[in-house]
PDB file of C-alpha atoms in Angstrom:
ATOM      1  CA  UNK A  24     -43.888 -41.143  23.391  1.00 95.00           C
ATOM      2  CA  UNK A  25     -44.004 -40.874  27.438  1.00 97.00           C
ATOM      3  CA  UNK A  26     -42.724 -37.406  29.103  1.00 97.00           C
ATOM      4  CA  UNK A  27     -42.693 -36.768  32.478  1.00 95.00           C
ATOM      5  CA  UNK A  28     -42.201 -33.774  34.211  1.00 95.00           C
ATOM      6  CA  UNK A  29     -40.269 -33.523  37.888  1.00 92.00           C
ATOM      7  CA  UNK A  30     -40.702 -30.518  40.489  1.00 90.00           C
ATOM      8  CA  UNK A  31     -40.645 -30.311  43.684  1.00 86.00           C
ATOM      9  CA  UNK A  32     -44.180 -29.284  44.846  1.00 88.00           C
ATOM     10  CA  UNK A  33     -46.038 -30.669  41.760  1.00 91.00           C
ATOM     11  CA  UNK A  34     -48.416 -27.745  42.036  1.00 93.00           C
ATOM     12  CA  UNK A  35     -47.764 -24.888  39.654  1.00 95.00           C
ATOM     13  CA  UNK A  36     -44.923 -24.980  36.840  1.00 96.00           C
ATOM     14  CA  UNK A  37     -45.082 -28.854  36.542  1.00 95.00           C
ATOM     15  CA  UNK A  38     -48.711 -28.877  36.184  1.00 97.00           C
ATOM     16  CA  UNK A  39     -48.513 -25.663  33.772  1.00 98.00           C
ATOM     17  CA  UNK A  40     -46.142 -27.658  31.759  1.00 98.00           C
ATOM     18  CA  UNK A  41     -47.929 -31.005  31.466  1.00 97.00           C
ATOM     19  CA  UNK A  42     -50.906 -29.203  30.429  1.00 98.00           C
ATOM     20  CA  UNK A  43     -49.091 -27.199  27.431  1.00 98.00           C
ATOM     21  CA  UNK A  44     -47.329 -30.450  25.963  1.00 97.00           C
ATOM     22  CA  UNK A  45     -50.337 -32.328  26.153  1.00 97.00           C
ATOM     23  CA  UNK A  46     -52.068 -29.489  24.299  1.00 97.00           C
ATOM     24  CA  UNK A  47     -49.453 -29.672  21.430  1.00 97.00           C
ATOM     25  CA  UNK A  48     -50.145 -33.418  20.900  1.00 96.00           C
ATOM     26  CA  UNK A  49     -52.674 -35.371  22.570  1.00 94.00           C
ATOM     27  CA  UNK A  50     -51.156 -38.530  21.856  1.00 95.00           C
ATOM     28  CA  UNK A  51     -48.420 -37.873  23.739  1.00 96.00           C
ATOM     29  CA  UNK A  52     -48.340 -39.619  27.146  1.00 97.00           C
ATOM     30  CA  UNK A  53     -47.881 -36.757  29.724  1.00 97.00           C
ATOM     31  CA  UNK A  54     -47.344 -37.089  33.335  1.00 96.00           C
ATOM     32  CA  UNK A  55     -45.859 -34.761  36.275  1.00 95.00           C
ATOM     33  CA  UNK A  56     -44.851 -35.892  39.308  1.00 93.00           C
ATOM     34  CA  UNK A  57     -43.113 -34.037  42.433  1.00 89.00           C
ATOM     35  CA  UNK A  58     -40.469 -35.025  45.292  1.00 85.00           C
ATOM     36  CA  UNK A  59     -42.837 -33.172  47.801  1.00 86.00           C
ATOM     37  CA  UNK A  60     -46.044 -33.318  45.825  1.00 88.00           C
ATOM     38  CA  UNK A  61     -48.335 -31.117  47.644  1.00 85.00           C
ATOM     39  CA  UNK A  62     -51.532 -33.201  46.711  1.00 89.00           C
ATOM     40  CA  UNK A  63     -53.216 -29.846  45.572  1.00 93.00           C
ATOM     41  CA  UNK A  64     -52.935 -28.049  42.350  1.00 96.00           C
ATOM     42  CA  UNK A  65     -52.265 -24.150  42.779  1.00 96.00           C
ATOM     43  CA  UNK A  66     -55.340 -22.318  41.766  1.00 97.00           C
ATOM     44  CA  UNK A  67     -53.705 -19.641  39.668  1.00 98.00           C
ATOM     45  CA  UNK A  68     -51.878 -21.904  38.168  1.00 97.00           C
ATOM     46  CA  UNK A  69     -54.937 -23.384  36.725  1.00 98.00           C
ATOM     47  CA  UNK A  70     -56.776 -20.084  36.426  1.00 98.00           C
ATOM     48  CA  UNK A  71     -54.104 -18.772  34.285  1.00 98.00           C
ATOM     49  CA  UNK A  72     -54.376 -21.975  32.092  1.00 98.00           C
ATOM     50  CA  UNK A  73     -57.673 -22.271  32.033  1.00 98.00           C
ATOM     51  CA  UNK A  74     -58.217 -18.430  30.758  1.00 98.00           C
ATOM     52  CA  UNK A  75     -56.076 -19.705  27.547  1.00 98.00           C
ATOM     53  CA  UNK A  76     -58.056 -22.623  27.419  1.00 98.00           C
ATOM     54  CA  UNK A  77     -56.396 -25.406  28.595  1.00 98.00           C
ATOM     55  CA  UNK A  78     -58.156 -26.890  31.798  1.00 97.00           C
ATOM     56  CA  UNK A  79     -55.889 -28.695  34.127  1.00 97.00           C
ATOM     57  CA  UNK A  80     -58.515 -28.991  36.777  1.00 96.00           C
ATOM     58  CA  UNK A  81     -58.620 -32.480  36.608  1.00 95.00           C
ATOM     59  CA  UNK A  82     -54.794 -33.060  36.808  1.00 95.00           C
ATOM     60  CA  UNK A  83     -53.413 -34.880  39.952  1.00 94.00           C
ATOM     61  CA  UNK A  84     -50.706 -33.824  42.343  1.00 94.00           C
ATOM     62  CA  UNK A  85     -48.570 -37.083  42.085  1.00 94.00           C
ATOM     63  CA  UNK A  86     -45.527 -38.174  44.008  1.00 91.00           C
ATOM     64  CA  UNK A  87     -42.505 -39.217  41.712  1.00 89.00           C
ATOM     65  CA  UNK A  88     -42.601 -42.212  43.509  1.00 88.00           C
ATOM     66  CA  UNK A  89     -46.098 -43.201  41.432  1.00 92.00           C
ATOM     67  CA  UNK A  90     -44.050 -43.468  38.000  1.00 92.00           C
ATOM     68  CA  UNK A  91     -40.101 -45.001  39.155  1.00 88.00           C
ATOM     69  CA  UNK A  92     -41.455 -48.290  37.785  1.00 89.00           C
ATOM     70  CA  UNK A  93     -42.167 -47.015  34.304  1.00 92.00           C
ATOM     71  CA  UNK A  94     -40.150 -46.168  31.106  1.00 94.00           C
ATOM     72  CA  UNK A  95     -40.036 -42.910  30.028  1.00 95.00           C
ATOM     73  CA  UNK A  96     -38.627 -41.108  26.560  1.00 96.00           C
ATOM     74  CA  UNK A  97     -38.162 -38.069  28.120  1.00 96.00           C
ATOM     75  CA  UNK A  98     -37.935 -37.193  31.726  1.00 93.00           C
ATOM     76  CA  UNK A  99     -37.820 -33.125  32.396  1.00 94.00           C
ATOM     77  CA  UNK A 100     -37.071 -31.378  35.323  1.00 92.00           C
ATOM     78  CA  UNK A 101     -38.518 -27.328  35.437  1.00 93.00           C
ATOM     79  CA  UNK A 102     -37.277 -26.705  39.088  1.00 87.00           C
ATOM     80  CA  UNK A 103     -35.468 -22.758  38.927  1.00 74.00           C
ATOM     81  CA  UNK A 104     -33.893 -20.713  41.452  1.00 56.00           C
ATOM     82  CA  UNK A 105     -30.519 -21.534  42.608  1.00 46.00           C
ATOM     83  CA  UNK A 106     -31.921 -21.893  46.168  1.00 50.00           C
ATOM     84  CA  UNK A 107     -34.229 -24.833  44.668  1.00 58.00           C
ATOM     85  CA  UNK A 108     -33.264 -28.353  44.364  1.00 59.00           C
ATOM     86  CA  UNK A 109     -33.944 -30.433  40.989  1.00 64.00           C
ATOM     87  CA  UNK A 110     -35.899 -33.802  41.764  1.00 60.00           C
ATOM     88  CA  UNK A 111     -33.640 -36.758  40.204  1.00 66.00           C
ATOM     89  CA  UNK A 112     -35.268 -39.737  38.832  1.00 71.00           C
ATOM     90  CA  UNK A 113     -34.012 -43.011  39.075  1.00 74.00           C
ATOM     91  CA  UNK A 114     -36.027 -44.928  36.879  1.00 74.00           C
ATOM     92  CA  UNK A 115     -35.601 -45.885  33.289  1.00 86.00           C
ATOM     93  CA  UNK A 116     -35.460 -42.538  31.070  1.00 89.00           C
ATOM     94  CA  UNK A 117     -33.973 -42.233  27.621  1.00 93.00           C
ATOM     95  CA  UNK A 118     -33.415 -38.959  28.097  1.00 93.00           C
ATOM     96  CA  UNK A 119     -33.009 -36.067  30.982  1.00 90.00           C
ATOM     97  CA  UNK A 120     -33.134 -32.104  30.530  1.00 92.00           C
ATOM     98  CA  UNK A 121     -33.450 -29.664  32.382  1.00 92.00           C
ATOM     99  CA  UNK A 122     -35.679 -26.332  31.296  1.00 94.00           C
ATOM    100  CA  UNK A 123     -35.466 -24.335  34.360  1.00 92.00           C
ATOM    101  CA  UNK A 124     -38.829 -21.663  35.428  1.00 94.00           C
ATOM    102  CA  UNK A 125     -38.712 -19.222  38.885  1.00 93.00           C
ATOM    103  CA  UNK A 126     -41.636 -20.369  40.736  1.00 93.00           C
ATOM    104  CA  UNK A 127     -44.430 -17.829  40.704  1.00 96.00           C
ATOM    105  CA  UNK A 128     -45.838 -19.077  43.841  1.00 92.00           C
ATOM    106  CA  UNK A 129     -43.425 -17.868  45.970  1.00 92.00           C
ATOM    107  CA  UNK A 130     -43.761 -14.128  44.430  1.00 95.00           C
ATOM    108  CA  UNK A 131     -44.965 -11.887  46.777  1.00 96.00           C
ATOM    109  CA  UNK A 132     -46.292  -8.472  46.698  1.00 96.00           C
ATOM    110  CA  UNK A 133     -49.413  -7.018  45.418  1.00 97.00           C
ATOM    111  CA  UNK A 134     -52.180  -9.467  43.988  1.00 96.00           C
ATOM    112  CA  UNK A 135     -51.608  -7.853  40.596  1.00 97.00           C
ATOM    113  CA  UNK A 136     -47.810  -8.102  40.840  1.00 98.00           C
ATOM    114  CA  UNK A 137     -48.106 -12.209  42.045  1.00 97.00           C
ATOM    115  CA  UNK A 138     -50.639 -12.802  38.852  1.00 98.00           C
ATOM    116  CA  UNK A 139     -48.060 -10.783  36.496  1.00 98.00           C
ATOM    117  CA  UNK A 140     -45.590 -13.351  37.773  1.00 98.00           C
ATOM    118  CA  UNK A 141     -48.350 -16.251  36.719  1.00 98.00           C
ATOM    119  CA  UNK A 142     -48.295 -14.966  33.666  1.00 98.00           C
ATOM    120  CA  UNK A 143     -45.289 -14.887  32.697  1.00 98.00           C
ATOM    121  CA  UNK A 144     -43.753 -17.820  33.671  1.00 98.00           C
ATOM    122  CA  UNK A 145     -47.107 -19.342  32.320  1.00 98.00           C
ATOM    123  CA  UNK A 146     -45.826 -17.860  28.581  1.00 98.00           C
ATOM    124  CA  UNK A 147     -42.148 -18.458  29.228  1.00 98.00           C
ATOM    125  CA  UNK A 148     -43.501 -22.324  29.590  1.00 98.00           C
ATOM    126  CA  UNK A 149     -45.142 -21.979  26.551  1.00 98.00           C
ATOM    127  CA  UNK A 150     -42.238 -21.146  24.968  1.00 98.00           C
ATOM    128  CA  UNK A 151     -39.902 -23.259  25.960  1.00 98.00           C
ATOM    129  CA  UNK A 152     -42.396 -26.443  25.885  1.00 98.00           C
ATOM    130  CA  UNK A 153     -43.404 -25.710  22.498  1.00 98.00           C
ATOM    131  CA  UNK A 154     -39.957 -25.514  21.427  1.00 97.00           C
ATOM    132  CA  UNK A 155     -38.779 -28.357  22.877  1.00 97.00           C
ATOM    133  CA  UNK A 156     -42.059 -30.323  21.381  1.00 97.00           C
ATOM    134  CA  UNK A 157     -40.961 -28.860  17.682  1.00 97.00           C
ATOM    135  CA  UNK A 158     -37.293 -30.091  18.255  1.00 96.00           C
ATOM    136  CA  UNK A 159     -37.471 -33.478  19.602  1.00 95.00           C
ATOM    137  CA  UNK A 160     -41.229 -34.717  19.715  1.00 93.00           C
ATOM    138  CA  UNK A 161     -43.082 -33.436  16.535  1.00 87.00           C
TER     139      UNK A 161
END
């Protein structure tokens, strides 16, 4: 089983969500890639992971380029807000969603309101990645 996972910056919710799915089975082949890949991870996107235990330190900022040559099962774009583009993916993919997350990021306000916005898209994530794991993986 290969998933891949499209945004745009390849920083944050991609990265969030390639480290969950990989977490629910290991022998799953998980990448993420971004149309603008920033080449940097966001660090509270991998402080909020890592304080749940899942380290995605190590993870690469990838352009979507890297993976057009490959086949993929599932191919899964998280971009959200309406003023966001979705990355499409040319390559070979058996199947395309879409599960949508606002960017946490771009919050802005106090440091305690932009790490409540970590946090919850970080869960809502969790959520929806698990679920989609239990319905068409596991």
């Amino acid at each position: 089983m290969k998933v891949l996972i499209l945004c745009t910056g390849n920083s944050c919710r991609s990265q969030m969500a390639h480290g969950f799915l990989q977490s629910f089975d290991p022998l799953i082949t998980v990448c993420s890639a971004g149309t603008e890949a920033s080449g940097k991870l966001n660090k509270k996107a991998v402080q909020v992971m890592s304080e749940i235990g899942i380290d995605i330190s190590q993870h690469t900022s990838d352009p979507v380029d890297k993976y057009l040559n490959d086949e993929w099962d599932y191919v899964i774009t998280v971009c959200g807000g309406a003023n966001e583009s979705c990355p499409a993916f040319i390559g070979k993919v058996k199947h395309r969603l879409h599960i949508g997350f606002d960017d946490p990021s771009h919050a802005l306000g106090t440091d305690e309101f932009i790490m409540s916005e970590f946090y919850r898209v970080r869960d809502e994530i969790k959520a929806r990645f698990h679920e989609f794991y239990l319905q068409n993986i596991k």
